[in-house]
PDB file of N, CA and C in Angstrom:
ATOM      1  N   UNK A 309      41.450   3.841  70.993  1.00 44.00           N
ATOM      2  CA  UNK A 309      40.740   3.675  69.742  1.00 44.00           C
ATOM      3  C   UNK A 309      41.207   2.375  69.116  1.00 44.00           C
ATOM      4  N   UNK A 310      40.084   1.437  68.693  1.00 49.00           N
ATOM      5  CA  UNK A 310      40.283   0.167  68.023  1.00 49.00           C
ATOM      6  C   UNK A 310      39.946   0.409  66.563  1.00 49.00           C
ATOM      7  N   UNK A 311      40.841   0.090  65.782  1.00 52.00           N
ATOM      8  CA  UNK A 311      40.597  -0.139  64.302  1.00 52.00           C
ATOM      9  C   UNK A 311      40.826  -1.317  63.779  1.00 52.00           C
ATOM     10  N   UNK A 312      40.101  -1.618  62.728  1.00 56.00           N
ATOM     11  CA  UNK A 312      39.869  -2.706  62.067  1.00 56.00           C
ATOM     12  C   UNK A 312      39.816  -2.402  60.805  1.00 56.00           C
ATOM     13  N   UNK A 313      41.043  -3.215  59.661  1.00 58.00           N
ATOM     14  CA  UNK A 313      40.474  -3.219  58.344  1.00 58.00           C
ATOM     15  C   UNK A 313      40.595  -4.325  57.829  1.00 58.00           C
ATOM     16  N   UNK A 314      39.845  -4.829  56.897  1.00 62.00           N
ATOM     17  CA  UNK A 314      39.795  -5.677  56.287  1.00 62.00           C
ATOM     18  C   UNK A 314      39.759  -6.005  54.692  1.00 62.00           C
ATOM     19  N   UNK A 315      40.629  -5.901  53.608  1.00 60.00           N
ATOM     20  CA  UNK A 315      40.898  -6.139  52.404  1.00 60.00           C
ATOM     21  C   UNK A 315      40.577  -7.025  51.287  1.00 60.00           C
ATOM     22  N   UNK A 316      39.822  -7.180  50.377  1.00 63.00           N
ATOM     23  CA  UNK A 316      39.532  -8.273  49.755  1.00 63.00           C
ATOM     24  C   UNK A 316      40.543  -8.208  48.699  1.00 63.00           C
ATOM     25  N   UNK A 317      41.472  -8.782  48.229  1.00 65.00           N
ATOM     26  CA  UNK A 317      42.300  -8.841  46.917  1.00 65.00           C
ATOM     27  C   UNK A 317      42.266  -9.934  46.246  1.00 65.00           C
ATOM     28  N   UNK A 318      41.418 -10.737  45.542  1.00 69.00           N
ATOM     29  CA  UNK A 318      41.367 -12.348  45.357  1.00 69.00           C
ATOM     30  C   UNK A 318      42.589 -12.742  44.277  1.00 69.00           C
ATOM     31  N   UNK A 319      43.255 -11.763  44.183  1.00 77.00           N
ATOM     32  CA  UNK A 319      44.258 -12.025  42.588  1.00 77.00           C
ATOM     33  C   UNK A 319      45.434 -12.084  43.487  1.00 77.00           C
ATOM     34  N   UNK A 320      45.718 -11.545  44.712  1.00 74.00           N
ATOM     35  CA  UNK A 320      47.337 -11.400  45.567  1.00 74.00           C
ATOM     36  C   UNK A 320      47.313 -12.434  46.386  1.00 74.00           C
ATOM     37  N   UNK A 321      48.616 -12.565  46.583  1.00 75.00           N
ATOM     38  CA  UNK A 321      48.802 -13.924  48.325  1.00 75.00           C
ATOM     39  C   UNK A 321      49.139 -13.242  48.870  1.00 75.00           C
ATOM     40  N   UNK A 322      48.994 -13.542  50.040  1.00 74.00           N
ATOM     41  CA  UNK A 322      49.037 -12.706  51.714  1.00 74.00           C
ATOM     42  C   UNK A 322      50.837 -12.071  51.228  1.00 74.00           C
ATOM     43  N   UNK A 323      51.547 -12.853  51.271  1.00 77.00           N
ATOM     44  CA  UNK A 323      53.135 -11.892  50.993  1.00 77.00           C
ATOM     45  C   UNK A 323      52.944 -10.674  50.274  1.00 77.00           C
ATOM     46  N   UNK A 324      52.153 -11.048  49.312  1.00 79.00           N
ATOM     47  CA  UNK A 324      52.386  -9.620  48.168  1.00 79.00           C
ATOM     48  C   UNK A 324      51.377  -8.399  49.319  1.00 79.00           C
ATOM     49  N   UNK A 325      50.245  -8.708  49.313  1.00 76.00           N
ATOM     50  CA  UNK A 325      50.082  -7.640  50.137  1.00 76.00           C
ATOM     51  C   UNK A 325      50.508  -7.129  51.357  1.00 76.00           C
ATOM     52  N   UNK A 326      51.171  -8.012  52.250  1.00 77.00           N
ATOM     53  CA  UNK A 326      52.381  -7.461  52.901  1.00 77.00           C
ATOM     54  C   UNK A 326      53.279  -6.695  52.494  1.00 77.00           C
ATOM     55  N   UNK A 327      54.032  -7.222  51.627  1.00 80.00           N
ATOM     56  CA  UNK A 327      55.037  -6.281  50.800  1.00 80.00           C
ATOM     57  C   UNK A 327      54.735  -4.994  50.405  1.00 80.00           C
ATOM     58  N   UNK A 328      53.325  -4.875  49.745  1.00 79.00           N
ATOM     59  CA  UNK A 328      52.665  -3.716  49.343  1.00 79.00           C
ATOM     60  C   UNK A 328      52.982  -2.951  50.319  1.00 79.00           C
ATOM     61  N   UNK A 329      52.397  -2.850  52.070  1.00 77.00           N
ATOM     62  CA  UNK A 329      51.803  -2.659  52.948  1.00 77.00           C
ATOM     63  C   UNK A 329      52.882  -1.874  53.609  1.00 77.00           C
ATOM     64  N   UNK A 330      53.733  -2.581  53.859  1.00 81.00           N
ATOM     65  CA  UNK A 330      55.725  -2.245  54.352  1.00 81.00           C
ATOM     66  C   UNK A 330      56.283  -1.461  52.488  1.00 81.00           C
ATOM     67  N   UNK A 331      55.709  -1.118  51.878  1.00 85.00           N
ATOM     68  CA  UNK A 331      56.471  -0.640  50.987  1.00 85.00           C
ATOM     69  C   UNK A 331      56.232   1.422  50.809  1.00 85.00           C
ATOM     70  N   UNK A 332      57.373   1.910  51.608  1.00 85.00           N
ATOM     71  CA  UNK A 332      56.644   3.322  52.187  1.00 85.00           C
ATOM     72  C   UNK A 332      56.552   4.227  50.568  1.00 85.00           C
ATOM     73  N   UNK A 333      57.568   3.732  49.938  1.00 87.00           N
ATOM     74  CA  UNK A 333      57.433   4.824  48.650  1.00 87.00           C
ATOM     75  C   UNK A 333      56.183   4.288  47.756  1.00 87.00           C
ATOM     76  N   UNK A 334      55.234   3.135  47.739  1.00 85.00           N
ATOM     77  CA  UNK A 334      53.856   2.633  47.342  1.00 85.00           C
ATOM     78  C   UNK A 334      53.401   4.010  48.268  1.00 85.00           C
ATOM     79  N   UNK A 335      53.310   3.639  49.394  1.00 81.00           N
ATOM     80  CA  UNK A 335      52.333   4.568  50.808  1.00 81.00           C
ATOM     81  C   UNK A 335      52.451   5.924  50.228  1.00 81.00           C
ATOM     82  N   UNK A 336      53.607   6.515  49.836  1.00 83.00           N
ATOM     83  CA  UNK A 336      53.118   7.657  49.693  1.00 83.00           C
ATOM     84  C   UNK A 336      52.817   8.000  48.634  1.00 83.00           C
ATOM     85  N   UNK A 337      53.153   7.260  47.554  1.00 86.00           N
ATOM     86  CA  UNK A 337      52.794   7.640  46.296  1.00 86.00           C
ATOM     87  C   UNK A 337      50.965   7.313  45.831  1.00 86.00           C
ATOM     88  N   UNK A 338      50.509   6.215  46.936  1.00 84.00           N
ATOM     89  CA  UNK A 338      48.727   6.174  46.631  1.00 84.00           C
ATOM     90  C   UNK A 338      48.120   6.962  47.802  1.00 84.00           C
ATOM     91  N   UNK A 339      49.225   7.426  48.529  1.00 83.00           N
ATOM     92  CA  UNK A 339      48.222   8.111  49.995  1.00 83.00           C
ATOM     93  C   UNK A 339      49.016   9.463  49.514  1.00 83.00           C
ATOM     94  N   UNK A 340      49.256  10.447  48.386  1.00 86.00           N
ATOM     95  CA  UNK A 340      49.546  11.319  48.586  1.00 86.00           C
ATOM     96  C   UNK A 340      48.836  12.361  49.210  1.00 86.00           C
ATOM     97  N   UNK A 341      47.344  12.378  48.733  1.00 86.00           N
ATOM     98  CA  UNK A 341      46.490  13.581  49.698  1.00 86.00           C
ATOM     99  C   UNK A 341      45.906  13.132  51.274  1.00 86.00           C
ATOM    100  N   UNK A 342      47.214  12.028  51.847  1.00 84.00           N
ATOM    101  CA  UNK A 342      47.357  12.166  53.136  1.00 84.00           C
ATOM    102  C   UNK A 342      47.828  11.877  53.851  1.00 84.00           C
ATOM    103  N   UNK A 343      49.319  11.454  53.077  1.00 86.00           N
ATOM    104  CA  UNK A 343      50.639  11.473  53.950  1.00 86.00           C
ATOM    105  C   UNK A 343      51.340  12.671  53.371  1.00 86.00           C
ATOM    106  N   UNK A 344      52.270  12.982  54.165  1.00 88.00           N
ATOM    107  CA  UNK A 344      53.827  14.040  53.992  1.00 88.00           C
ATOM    108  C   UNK A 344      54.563  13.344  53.701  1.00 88.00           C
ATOM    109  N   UNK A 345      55.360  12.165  54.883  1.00 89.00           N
ATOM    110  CA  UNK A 345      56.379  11.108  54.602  1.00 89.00           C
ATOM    111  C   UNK A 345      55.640  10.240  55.230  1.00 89.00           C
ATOM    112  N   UNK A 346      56.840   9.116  55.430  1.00 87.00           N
ATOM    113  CA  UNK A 346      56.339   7.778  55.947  1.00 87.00           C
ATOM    114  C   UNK A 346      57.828   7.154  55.598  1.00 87.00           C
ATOM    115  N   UNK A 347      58.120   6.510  56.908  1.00 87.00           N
ATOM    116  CA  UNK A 347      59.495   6.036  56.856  1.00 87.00           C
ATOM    117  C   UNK A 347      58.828   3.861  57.601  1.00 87.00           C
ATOM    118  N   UNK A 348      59.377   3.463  57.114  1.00 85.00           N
ATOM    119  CA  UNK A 348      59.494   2.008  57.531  1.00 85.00           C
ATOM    120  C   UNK A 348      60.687   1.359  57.484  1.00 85.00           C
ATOM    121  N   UNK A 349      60.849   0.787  58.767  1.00 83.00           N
ATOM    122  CA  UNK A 349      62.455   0.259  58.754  1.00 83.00           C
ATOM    123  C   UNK A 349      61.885  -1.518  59.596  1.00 83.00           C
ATOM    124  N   UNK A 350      62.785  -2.374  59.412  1.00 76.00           N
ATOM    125  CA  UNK A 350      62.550  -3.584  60.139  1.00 76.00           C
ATOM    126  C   UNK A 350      63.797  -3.988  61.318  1.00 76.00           C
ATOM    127  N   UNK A 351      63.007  -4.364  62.249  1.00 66.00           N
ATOM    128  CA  UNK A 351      64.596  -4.472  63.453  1.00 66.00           C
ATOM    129  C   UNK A 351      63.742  -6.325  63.960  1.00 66.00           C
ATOM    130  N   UNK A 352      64.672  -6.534  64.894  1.00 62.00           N
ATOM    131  CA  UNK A 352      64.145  -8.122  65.061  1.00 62.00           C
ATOM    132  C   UNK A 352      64.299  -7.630  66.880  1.00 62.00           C
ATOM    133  N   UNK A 353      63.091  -8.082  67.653  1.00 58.00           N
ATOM    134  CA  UNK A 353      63.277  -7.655  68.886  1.00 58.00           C
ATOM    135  C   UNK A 353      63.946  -8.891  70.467  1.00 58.00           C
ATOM    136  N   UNK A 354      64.830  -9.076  70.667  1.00 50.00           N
ATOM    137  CA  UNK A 354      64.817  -9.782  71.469  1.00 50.00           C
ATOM    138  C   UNK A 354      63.586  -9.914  72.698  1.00 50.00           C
ATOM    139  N   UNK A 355      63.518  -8.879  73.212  1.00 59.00           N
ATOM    140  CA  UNK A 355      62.444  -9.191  74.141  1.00 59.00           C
ATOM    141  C   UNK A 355      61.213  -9.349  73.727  1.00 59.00           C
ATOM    142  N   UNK A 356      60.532  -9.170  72.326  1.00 53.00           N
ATOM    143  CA  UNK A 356      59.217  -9.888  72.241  1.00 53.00           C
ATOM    144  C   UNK A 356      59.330 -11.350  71.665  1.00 53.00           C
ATOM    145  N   UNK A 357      60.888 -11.922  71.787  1.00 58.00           N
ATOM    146  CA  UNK A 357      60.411 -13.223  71.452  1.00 58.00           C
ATOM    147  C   UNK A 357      61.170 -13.310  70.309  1.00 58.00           C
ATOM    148  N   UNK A 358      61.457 -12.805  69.634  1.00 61.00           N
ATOM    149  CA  UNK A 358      62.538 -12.526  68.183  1.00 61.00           C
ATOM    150  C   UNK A 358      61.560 -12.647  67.214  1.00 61.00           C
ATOM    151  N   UNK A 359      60.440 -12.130  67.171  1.00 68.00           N
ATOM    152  CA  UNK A 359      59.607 -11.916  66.607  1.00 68.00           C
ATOM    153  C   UNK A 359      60.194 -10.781  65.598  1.00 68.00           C
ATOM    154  N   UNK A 360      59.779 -10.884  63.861  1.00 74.00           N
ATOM    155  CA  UNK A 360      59.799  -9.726  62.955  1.00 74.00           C
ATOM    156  C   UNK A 360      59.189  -8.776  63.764  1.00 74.00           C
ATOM    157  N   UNK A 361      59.343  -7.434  63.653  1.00 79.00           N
ATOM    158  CA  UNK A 361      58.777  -5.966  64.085  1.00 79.00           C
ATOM    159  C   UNK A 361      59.499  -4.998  62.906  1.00 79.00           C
ATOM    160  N   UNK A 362      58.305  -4.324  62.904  1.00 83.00           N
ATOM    161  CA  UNK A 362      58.966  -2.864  62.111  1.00 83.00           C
ATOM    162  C   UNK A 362      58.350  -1.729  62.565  1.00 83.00           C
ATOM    163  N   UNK A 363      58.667  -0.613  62.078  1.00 83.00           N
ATOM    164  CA  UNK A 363      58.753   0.911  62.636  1.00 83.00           C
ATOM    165  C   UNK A 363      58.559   1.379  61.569  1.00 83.00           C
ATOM    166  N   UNK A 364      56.615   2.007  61.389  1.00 85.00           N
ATOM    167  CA  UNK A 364      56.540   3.312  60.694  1.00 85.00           C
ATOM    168  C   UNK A 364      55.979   3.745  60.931  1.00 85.00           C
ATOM    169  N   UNK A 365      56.729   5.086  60.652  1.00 88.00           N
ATOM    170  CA  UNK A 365      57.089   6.411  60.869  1.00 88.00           C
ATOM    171  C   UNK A 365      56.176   7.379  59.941  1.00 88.00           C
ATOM    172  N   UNK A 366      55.054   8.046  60.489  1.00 86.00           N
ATOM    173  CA  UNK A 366      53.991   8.845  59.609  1.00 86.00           C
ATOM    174  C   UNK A 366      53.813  10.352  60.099  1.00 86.00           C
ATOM    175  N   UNK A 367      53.494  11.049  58.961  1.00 88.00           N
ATOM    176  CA  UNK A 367      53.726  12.560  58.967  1.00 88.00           C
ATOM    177  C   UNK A 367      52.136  12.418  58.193  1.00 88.00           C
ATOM    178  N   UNK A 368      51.594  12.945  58.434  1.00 85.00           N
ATOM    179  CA  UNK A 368      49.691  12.882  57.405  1.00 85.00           C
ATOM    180  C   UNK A 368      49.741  14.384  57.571  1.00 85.00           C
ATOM    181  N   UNK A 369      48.937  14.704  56.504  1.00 85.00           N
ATOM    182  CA  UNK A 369      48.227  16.192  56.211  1.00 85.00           C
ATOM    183  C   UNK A 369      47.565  16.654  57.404  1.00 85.00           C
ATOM    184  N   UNK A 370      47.048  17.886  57.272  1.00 83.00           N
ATOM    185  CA  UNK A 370      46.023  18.005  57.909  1.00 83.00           C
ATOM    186  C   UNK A 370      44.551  17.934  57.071  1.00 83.00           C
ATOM    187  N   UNK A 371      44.050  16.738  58.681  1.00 76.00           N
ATOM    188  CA  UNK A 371      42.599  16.388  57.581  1.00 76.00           C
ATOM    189  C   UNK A 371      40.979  17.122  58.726  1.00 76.00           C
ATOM    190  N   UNK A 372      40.205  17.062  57.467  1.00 72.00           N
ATOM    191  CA  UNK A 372      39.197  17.463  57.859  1.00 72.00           C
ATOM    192  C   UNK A 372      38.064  16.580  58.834  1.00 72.00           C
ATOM    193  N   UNK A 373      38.240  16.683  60.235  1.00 68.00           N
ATOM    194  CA  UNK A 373      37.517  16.180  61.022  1.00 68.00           C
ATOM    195  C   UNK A 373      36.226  16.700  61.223  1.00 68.00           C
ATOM    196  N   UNK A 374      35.290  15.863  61.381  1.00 61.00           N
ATOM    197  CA  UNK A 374      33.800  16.755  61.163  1.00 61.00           C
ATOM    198  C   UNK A 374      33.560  18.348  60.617  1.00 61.00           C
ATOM    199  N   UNK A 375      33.506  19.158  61.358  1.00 63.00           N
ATOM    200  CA  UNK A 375      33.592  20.399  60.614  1.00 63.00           C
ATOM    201  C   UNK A 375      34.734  21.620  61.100  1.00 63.00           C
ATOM    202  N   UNK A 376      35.477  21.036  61.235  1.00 74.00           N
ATOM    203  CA  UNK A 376      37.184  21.541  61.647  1.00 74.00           C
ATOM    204  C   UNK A 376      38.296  20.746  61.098  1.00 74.00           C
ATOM    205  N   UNK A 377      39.432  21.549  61.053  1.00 73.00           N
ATOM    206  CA  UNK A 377      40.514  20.807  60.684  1.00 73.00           C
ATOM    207  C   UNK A 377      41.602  20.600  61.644  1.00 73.00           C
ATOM    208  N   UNK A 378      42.215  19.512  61.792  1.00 75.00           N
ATOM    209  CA  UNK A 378      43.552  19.095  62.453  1.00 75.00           C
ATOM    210  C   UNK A 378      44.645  19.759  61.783  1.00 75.00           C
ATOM    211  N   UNK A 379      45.457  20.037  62.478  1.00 81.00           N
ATOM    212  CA  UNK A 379      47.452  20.415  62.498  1.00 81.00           C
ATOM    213  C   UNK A 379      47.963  19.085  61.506  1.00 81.00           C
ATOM    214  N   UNK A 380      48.948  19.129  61.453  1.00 83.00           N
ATOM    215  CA  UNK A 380      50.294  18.245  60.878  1.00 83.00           C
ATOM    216  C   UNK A 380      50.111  17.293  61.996  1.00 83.00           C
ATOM    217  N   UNK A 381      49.970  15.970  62.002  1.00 81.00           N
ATOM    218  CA  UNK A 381      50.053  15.162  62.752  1.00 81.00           C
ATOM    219  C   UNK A 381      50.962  13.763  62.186  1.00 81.00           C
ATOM    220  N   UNK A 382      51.668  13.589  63.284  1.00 81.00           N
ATOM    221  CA  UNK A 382      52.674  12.737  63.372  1.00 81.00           C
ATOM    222  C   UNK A 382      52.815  11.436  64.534  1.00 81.00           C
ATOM    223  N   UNK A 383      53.392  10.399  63.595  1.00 79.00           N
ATOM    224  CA  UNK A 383      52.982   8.535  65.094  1.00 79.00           C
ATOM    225  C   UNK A 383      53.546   7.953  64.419  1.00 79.00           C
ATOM    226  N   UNK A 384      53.872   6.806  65.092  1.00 84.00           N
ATOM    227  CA  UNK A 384      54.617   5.873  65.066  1.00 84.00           C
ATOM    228  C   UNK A 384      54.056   4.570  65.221  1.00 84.00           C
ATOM    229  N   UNK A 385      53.781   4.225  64.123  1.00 80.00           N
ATOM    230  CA  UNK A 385      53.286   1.928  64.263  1.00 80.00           C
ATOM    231  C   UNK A 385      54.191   1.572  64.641  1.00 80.00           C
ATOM    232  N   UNK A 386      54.035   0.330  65.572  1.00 81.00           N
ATOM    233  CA  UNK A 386      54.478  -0.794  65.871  1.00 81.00           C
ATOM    234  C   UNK A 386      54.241  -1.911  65.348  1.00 81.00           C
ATOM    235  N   UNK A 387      54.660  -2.831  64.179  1.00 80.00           N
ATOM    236  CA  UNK A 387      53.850  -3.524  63.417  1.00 80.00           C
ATOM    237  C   UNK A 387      55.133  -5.076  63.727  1.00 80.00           C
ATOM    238  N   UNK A 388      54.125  -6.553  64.386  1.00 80.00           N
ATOM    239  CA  UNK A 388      54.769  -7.638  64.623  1.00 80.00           C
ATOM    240  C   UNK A 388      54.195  -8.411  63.466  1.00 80.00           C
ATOM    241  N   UNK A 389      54.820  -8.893  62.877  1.00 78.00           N
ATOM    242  CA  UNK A 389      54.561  -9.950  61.257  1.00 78.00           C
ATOM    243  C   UNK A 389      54.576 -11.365  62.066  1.00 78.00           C
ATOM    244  N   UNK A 390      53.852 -12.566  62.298  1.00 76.00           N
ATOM    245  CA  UNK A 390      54.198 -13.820  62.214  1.00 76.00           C
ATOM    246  C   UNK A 390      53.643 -14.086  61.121  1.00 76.00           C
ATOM    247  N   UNK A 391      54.295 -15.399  61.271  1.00 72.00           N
ATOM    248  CA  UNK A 391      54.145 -16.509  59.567  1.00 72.00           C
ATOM    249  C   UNK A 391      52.677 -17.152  60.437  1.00 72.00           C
ATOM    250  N   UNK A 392      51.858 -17.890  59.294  1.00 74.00           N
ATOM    251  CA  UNK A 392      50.673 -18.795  60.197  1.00 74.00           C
ATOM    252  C   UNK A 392      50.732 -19.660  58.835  1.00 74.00           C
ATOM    253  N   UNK A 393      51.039 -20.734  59.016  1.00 72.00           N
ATOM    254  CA  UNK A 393      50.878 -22.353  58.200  1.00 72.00           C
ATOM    255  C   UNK A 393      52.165 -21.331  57.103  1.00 72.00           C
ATOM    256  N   UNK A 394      51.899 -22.183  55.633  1.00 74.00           N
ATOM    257  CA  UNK A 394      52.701 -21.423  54.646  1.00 74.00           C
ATOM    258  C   UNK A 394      51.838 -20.744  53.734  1.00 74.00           C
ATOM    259  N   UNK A 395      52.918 -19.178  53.707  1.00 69.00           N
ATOM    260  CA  UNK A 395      52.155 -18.014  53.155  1.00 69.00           C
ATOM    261  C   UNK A 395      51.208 -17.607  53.768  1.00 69.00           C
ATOM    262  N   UNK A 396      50.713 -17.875  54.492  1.00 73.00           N
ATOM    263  CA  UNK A 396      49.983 -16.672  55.524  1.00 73.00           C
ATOM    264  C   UNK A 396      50.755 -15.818  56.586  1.00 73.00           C
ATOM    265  N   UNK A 397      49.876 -14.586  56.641  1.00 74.00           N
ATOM    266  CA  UNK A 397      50.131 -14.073  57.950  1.00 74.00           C
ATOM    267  C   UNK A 397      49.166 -13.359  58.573  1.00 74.00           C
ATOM    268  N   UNK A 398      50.173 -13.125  59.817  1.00 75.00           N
ATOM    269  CA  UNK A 398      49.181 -12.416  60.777  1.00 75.00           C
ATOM    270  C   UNK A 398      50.517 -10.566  61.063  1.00 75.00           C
ATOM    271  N   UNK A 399      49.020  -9.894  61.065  1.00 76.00           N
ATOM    272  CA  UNK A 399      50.075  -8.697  61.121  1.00 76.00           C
ATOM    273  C   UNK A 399      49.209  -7.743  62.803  1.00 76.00           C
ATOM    274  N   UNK A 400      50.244  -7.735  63.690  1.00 78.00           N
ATOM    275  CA  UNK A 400      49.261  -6.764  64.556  1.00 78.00           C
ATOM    276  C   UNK A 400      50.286  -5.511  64.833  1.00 78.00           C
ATOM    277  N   UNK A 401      49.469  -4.552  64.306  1.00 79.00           N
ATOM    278  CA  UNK A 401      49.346  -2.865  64.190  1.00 79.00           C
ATOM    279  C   UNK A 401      49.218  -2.228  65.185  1.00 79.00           C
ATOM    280  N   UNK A 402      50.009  -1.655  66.176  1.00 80.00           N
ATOM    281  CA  UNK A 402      49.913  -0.782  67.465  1.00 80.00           C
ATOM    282  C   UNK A 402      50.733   0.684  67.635  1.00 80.00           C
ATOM    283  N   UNK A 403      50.057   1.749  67.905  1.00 80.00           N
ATOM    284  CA  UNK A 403      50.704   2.737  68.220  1.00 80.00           C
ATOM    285  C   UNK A 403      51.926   2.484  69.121  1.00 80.00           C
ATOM    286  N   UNK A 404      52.977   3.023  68.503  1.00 73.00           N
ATOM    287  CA  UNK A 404      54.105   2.395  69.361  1.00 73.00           C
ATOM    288  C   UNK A 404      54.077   3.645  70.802  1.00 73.00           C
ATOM    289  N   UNK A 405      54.159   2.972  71.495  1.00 70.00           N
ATOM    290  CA  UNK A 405      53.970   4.305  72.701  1.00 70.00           C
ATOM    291  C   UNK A 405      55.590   5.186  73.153  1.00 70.00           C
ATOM    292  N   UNK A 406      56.678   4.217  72.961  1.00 72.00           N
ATOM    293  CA  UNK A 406      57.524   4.573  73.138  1.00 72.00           C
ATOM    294  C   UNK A 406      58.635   5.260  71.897  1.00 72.00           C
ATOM    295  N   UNK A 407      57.679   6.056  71.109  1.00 69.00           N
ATOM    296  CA  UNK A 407      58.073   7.404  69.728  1.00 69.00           C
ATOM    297  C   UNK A 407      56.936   8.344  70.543  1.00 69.00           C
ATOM    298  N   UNK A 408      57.760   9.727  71.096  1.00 64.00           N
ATOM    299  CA  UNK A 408      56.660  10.604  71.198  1.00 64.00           C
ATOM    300  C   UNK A 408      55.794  11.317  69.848  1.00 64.00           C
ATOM    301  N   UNK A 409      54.984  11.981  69.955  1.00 59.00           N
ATOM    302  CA  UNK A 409      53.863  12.157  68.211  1.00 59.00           C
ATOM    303  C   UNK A 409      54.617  13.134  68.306  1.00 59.00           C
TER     304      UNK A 409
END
């Protein structure tokens, strides 16, 4: 599954909504009717290059899929931050495969 979102904020710079984004007690306090927790931590990876990476960690409700509902479901992002010129970025978002759900 490919997702795509895209944000218009014309009043923020790319940092602040980063910050927002990595900020888990924001996450759960505007996603309360559909997170549990949400943990985010930052590590620096040698083997992708020493690229920023962080790890979060999501617990969501159970939500209503067409006309049934899902269990407690639980995953893990893989999220790599580069810088692009100054104050931009680029953020790519991947199920980390190696956190079992």
């Amino acid at each position: 599954v490919l997702g795509e979102s895209e944000q218009v904020l014309p009043s923020c710079m790319c940092g602040e909504v980063l910050r927002a984004y990595l900020d888990a007690d924001l996450n759960r306090r505007w996603c309360a009717d559909k997170v549990l927790d949400m943990t985010i931590a930052g590590a620096r990876r040698a083997s992708a290059g020493g690229e920023l990476r962080y790890r979060q960690d999501m617990v969501l409700r159970s939500q209503r899929v067409l006309a049934s509902k899902t269990g407690v479901m639980a995953y893990s992002h893989s999220i790599a931050v580069d810088a692009i010129g100054r104050g931009d970025y680029c953020a790519l978002v991947e199920i980390d495969p190696d956190v079992p759900g």
